[in-house]
Coordinates of C-alpha atoms and ligand atoms in Angstrom, one line a residue:
X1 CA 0.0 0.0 0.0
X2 CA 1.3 3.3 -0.7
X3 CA 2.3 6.0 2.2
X4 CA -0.6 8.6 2.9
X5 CA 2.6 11.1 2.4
X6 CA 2.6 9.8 -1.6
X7 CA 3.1 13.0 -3.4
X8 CA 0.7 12.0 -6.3
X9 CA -2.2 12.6 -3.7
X10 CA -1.3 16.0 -2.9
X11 CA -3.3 18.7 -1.8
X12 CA -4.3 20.0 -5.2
X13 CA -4.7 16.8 -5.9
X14 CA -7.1 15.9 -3.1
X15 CA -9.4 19.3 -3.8
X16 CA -9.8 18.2 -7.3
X17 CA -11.3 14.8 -5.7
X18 CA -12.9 16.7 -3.5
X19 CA -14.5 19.0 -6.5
X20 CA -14.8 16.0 -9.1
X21 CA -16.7 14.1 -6.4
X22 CA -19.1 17.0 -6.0
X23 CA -19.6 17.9 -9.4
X24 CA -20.1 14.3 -10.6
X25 CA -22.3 13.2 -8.2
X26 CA -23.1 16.0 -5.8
X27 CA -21.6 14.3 -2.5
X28 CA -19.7 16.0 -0.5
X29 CA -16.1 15.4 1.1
X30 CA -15.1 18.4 2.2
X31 CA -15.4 18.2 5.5
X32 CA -12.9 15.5 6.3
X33 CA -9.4 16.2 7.6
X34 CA -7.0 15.3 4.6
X35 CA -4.9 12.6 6.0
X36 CA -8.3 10.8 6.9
X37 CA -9.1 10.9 3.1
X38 CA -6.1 10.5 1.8
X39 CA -5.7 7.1 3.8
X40 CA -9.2 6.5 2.8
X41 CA -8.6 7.0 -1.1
X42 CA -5.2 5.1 -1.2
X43 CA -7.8 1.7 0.3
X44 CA -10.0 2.4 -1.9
X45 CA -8.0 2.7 -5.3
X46 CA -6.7 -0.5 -3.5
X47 CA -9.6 -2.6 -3.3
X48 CA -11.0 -1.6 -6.9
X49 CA -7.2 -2.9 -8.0
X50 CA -6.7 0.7 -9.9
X51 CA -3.3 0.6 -11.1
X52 CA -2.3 4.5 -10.7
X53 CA -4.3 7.4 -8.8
X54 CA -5.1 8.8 -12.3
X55 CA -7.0 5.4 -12.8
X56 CA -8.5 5.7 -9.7
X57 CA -9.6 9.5 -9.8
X58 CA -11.2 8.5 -13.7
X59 CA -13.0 5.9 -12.2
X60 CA -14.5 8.1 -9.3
X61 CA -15.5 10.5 -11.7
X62 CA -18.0 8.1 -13.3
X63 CA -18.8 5.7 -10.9
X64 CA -21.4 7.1 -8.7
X65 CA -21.0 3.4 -6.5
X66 CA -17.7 3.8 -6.2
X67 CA -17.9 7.4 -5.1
X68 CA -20.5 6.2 -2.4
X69 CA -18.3 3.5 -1.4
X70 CA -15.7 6.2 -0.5
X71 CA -17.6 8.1 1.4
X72 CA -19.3 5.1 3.0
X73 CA -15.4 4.2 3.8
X74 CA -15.1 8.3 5.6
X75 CA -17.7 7.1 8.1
X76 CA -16.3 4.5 10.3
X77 CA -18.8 3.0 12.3
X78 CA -17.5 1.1 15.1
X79 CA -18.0 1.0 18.9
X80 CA -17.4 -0.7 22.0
X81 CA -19.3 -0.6 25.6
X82 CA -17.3 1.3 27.8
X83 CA -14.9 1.8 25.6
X84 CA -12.5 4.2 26.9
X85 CA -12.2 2.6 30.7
X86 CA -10.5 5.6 32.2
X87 CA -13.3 8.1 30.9
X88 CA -16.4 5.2 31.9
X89 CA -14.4 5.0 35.6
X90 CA -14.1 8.6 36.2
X91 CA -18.0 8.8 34.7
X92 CA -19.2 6.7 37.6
X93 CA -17.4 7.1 40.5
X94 CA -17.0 11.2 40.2
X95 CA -18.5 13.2 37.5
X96 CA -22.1 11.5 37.8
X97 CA -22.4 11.1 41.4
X98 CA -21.7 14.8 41.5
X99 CA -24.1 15.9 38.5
X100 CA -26.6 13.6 40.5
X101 CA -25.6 15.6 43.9
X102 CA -26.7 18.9 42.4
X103 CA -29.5 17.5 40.6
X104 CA -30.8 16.6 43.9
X105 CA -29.7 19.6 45.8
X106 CA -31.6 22.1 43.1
X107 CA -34.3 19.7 42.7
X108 CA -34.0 19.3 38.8
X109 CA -35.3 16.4 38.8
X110 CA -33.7 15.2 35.7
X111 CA -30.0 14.5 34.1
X112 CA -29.9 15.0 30.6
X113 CA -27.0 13.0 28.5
X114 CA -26.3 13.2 24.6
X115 CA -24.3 10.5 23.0
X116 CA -23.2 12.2 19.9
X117 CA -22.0 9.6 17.2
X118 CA -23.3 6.9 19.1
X119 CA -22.6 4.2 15.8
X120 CA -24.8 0.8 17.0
X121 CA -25.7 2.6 20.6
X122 CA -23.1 0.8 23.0
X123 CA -21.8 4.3 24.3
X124 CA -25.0 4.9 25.3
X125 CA -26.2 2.1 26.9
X126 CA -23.2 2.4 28.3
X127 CA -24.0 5.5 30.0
X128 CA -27.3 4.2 30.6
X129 CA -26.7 1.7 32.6
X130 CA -24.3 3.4 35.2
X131 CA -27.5 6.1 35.5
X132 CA -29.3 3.3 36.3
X133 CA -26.8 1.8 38.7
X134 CA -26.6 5.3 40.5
X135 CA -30.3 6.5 40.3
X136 CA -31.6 8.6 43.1
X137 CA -35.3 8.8 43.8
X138 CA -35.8 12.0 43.3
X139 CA -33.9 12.5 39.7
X140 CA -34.8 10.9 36.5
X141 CA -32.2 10.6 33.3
X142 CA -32.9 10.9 29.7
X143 CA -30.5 9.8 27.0
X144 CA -30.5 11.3 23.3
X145 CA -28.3 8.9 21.5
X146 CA -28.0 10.6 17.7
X147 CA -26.0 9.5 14.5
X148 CA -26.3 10.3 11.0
X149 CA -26.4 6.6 10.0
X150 CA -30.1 5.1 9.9
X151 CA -28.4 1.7 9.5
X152 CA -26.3 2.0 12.6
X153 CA -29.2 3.9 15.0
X154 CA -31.4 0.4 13.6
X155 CA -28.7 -1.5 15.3
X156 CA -28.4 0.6 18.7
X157 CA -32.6 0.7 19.0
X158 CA -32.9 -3.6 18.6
X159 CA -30.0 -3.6 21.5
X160 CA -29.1 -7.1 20.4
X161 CA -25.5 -7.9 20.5
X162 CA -22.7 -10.7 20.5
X163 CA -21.2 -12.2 24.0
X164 CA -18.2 -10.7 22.4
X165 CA -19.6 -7.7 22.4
X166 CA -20.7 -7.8 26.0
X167 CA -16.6 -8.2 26.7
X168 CA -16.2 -5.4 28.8
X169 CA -19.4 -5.0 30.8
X170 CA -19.7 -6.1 34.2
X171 CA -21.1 -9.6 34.9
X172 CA -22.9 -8.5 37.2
X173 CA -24.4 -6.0 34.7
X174 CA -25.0 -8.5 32.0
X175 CA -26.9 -10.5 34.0
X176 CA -29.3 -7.3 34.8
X177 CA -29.2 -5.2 31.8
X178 CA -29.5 -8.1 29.3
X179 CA -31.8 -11.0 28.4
X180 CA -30.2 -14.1 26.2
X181 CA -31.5 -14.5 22.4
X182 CA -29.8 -17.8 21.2
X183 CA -26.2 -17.0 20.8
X184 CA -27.1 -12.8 21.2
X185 CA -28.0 -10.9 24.4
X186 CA -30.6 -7.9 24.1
X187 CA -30.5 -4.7 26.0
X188 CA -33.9 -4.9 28.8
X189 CA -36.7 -2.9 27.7
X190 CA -36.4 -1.5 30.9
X191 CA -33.7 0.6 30.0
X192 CA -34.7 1.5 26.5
X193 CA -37.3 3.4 27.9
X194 CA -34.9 6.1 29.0
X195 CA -32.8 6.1 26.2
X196 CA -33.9 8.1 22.5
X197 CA -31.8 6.7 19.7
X198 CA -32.5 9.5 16.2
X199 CA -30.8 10.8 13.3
X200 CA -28.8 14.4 13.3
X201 CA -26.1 15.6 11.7
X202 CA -23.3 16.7 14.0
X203 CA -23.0 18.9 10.9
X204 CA -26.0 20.7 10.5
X205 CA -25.9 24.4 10.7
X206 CA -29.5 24.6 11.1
X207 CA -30.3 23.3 14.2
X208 CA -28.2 23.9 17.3
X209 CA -29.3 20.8 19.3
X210 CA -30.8 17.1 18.1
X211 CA -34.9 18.2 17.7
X212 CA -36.0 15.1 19.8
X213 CA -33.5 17.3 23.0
X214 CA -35.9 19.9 21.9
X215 CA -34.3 22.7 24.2
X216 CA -30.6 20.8 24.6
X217 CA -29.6 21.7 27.7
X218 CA -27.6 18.8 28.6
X219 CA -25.6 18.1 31.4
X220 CA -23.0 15.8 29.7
X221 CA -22.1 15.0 26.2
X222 CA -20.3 12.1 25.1
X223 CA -18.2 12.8 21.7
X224 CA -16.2 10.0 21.5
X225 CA -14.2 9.0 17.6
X226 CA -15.9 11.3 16.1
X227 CA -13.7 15.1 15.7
X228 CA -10.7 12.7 14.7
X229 CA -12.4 12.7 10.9
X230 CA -13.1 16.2 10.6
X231 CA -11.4 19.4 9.1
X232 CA -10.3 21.5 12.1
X233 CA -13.0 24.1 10.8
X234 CA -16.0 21.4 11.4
X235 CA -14.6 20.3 14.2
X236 CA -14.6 23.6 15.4
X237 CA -18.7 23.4 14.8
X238 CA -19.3 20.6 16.1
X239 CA -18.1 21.6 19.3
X240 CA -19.4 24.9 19.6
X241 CA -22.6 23.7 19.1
X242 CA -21.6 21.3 21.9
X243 CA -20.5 24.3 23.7
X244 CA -24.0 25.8 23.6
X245 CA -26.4 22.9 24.2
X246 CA -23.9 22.4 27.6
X247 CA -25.7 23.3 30.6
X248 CA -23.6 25.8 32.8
X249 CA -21.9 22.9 35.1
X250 CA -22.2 20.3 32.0
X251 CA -19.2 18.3 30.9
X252 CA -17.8 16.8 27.8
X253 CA -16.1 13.2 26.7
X254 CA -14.4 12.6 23.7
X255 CA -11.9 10.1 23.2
X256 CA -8.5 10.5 24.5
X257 CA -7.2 11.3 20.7
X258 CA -9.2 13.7 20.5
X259 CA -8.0 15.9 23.6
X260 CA -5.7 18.0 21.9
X261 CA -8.3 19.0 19.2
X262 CA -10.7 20.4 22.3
X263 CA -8.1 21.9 24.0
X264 CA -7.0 23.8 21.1
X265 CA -10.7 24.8 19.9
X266 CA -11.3 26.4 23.0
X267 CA -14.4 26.7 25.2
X268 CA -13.9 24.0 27.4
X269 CA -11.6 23.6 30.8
X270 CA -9.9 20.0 31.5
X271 CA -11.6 18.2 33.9
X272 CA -9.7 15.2 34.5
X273 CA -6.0 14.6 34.3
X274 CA -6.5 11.2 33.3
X275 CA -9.5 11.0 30.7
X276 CA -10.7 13.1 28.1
X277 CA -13.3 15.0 30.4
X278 CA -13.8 19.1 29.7
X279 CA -16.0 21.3 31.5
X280 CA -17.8 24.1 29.5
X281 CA -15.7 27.3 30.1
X282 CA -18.1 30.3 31.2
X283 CA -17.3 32.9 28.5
Ligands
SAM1 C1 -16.1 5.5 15.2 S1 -17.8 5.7 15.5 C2 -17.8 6.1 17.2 C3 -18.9 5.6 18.0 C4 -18.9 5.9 19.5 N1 -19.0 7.3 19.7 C5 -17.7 5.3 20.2 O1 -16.8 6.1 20.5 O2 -17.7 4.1 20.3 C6 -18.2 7.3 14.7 C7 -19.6 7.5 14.5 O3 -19.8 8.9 14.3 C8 -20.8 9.0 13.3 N2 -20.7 10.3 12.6 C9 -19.6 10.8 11.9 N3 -19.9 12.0 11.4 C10 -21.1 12.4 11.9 C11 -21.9 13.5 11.8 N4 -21.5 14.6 11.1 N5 -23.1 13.5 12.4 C12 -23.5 12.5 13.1 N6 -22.8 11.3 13.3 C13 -21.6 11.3 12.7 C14 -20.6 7.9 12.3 O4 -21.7 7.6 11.5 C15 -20.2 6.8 13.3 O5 -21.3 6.0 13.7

């Protein structure tokens, strides 16, 4: 396989894919962070066996499948439960319990978490299922769990998924949270009922929260994988609208990778030494 630093995919190179794939077929790549696509391009011209990127950059042009294929390829969708210990750790034992504390001391009666980029939902349940484990009487929790892929949020709602899958979630929590189908195991309906799995567009510039939030207002966001793929200029977007659908005391998660693109955006204050934790900065 060739380097991503092969000089026949240079940057002018890469915005006339960019423009071709537009023009041609009216999808659009701009928003992804070059060495993303440029990996994603050299697999592609791979797997369709194109000899030279010329080859490759004729066939694109005319093949609306194999432009969909590429940008099927940008959107890697992948997840684990608890994924990123450290961050799921911290989530329970300090950041939670104290959202949860103030919850209770305010009487809000209600904790409001957005998985953004959830893929086939395990983040989420993830999250759900410490929110059960800590529940207080007196405060409810509502998950909004969004992605743009249909396919994917099809997944996350049916909540069925391998023992595999189930690799890293507590016995103990299997045996509560999950019922065995055959050789799968399926999320309780119990817990669906707090969670809200719909389609948004991290992208969209007009909306500045997922309509089924209606008001945002969200005391923590998970953003996990997601900024990684993006331009700096979308990810700046993405979290400013994160930014603003924050409650005051609200926090953020995105994956460890992704620290240094949060700290260098702006808005947000480390939370955590260890994990990938922000609080939303006041001004
Ligand atoms: C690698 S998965 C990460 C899943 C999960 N957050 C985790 O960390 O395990 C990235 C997900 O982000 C979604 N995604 C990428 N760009 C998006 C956008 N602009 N709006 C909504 N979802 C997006 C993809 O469809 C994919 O399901």
């Amino acid at each position: 396989m060739k380097s991503v630093t092969d000089p026949c995919w240079s940057e002018a190179r890469l915005t006339d894919v960019v423009e071709q794939v537009r023009r041609s077929h009216g999808l659009d790549l701009s928003p992804f962070n070059r060495v993303f696509l440029t990996k994603s391009l050299i697999k592609r011209q791979a797997a369709v066996s194109a000899e030279c990127v010329d080859d490759y950059f004729g066939l694109l042009g005319e093949s609306l499948p194999e432009a969909m294929a590429l940008q099927l390829s940008l959107f890697i969708i992948y997840s684990e439960f608890f994924r990123n210990p450290l961050a799921f750790s911290l989530l329970e034992k300090v950041f939670l319990p104290q959202i949860l504390d103030e919850k209770e001391r305010s009487g809000h009666g209600e904790i409001r978490v957005w998985s953004a980029g959830c893929a086939t939902g395990q983040e989420a349940w993830s999250v759900a299922i410490l929110l059960n484990e800590l529940q207080r009487k007196s405060v409810s929790f509502r998950l909004i769990a969004t992605d743009r892929s249909e396919p994917a949020l099809a997944q996350a709602r049916a909540g069925v998924y391998s023992a595999e899958a189930l690799g890293n979630v507590r016995m103990r929590h299997v045996k509560r949270y999950f019922s065995r189908q055959g050789e799968s195991f399926v999320v309780d309906p119990g817990l669906a009922e707090w969670v809200n799995f719909s389609v948004y567009d991290l992208l969209d510039e007009s909306t500045i929260c997922p309509p089924e939030s209606i008001f945002g207002n969200f005391d923590l966001v998970l953003c996990c994988n997601v900024l990684f793929y993006y331009r700096p200029q979308m990810q700046q977007r993405i979290l400013q609208k994160i930014r603003r659908c924050l409650t005051p005391g609200g926090y953020l998660v995105t994956d460890e990778a992704e620290r240094g693109i949060v700290e260098t955006a702006g808005g947000f204050l480390p939370a955590a030494q260890l994990a990938s934790v922000f609080g939303k900065m006041s001004k």
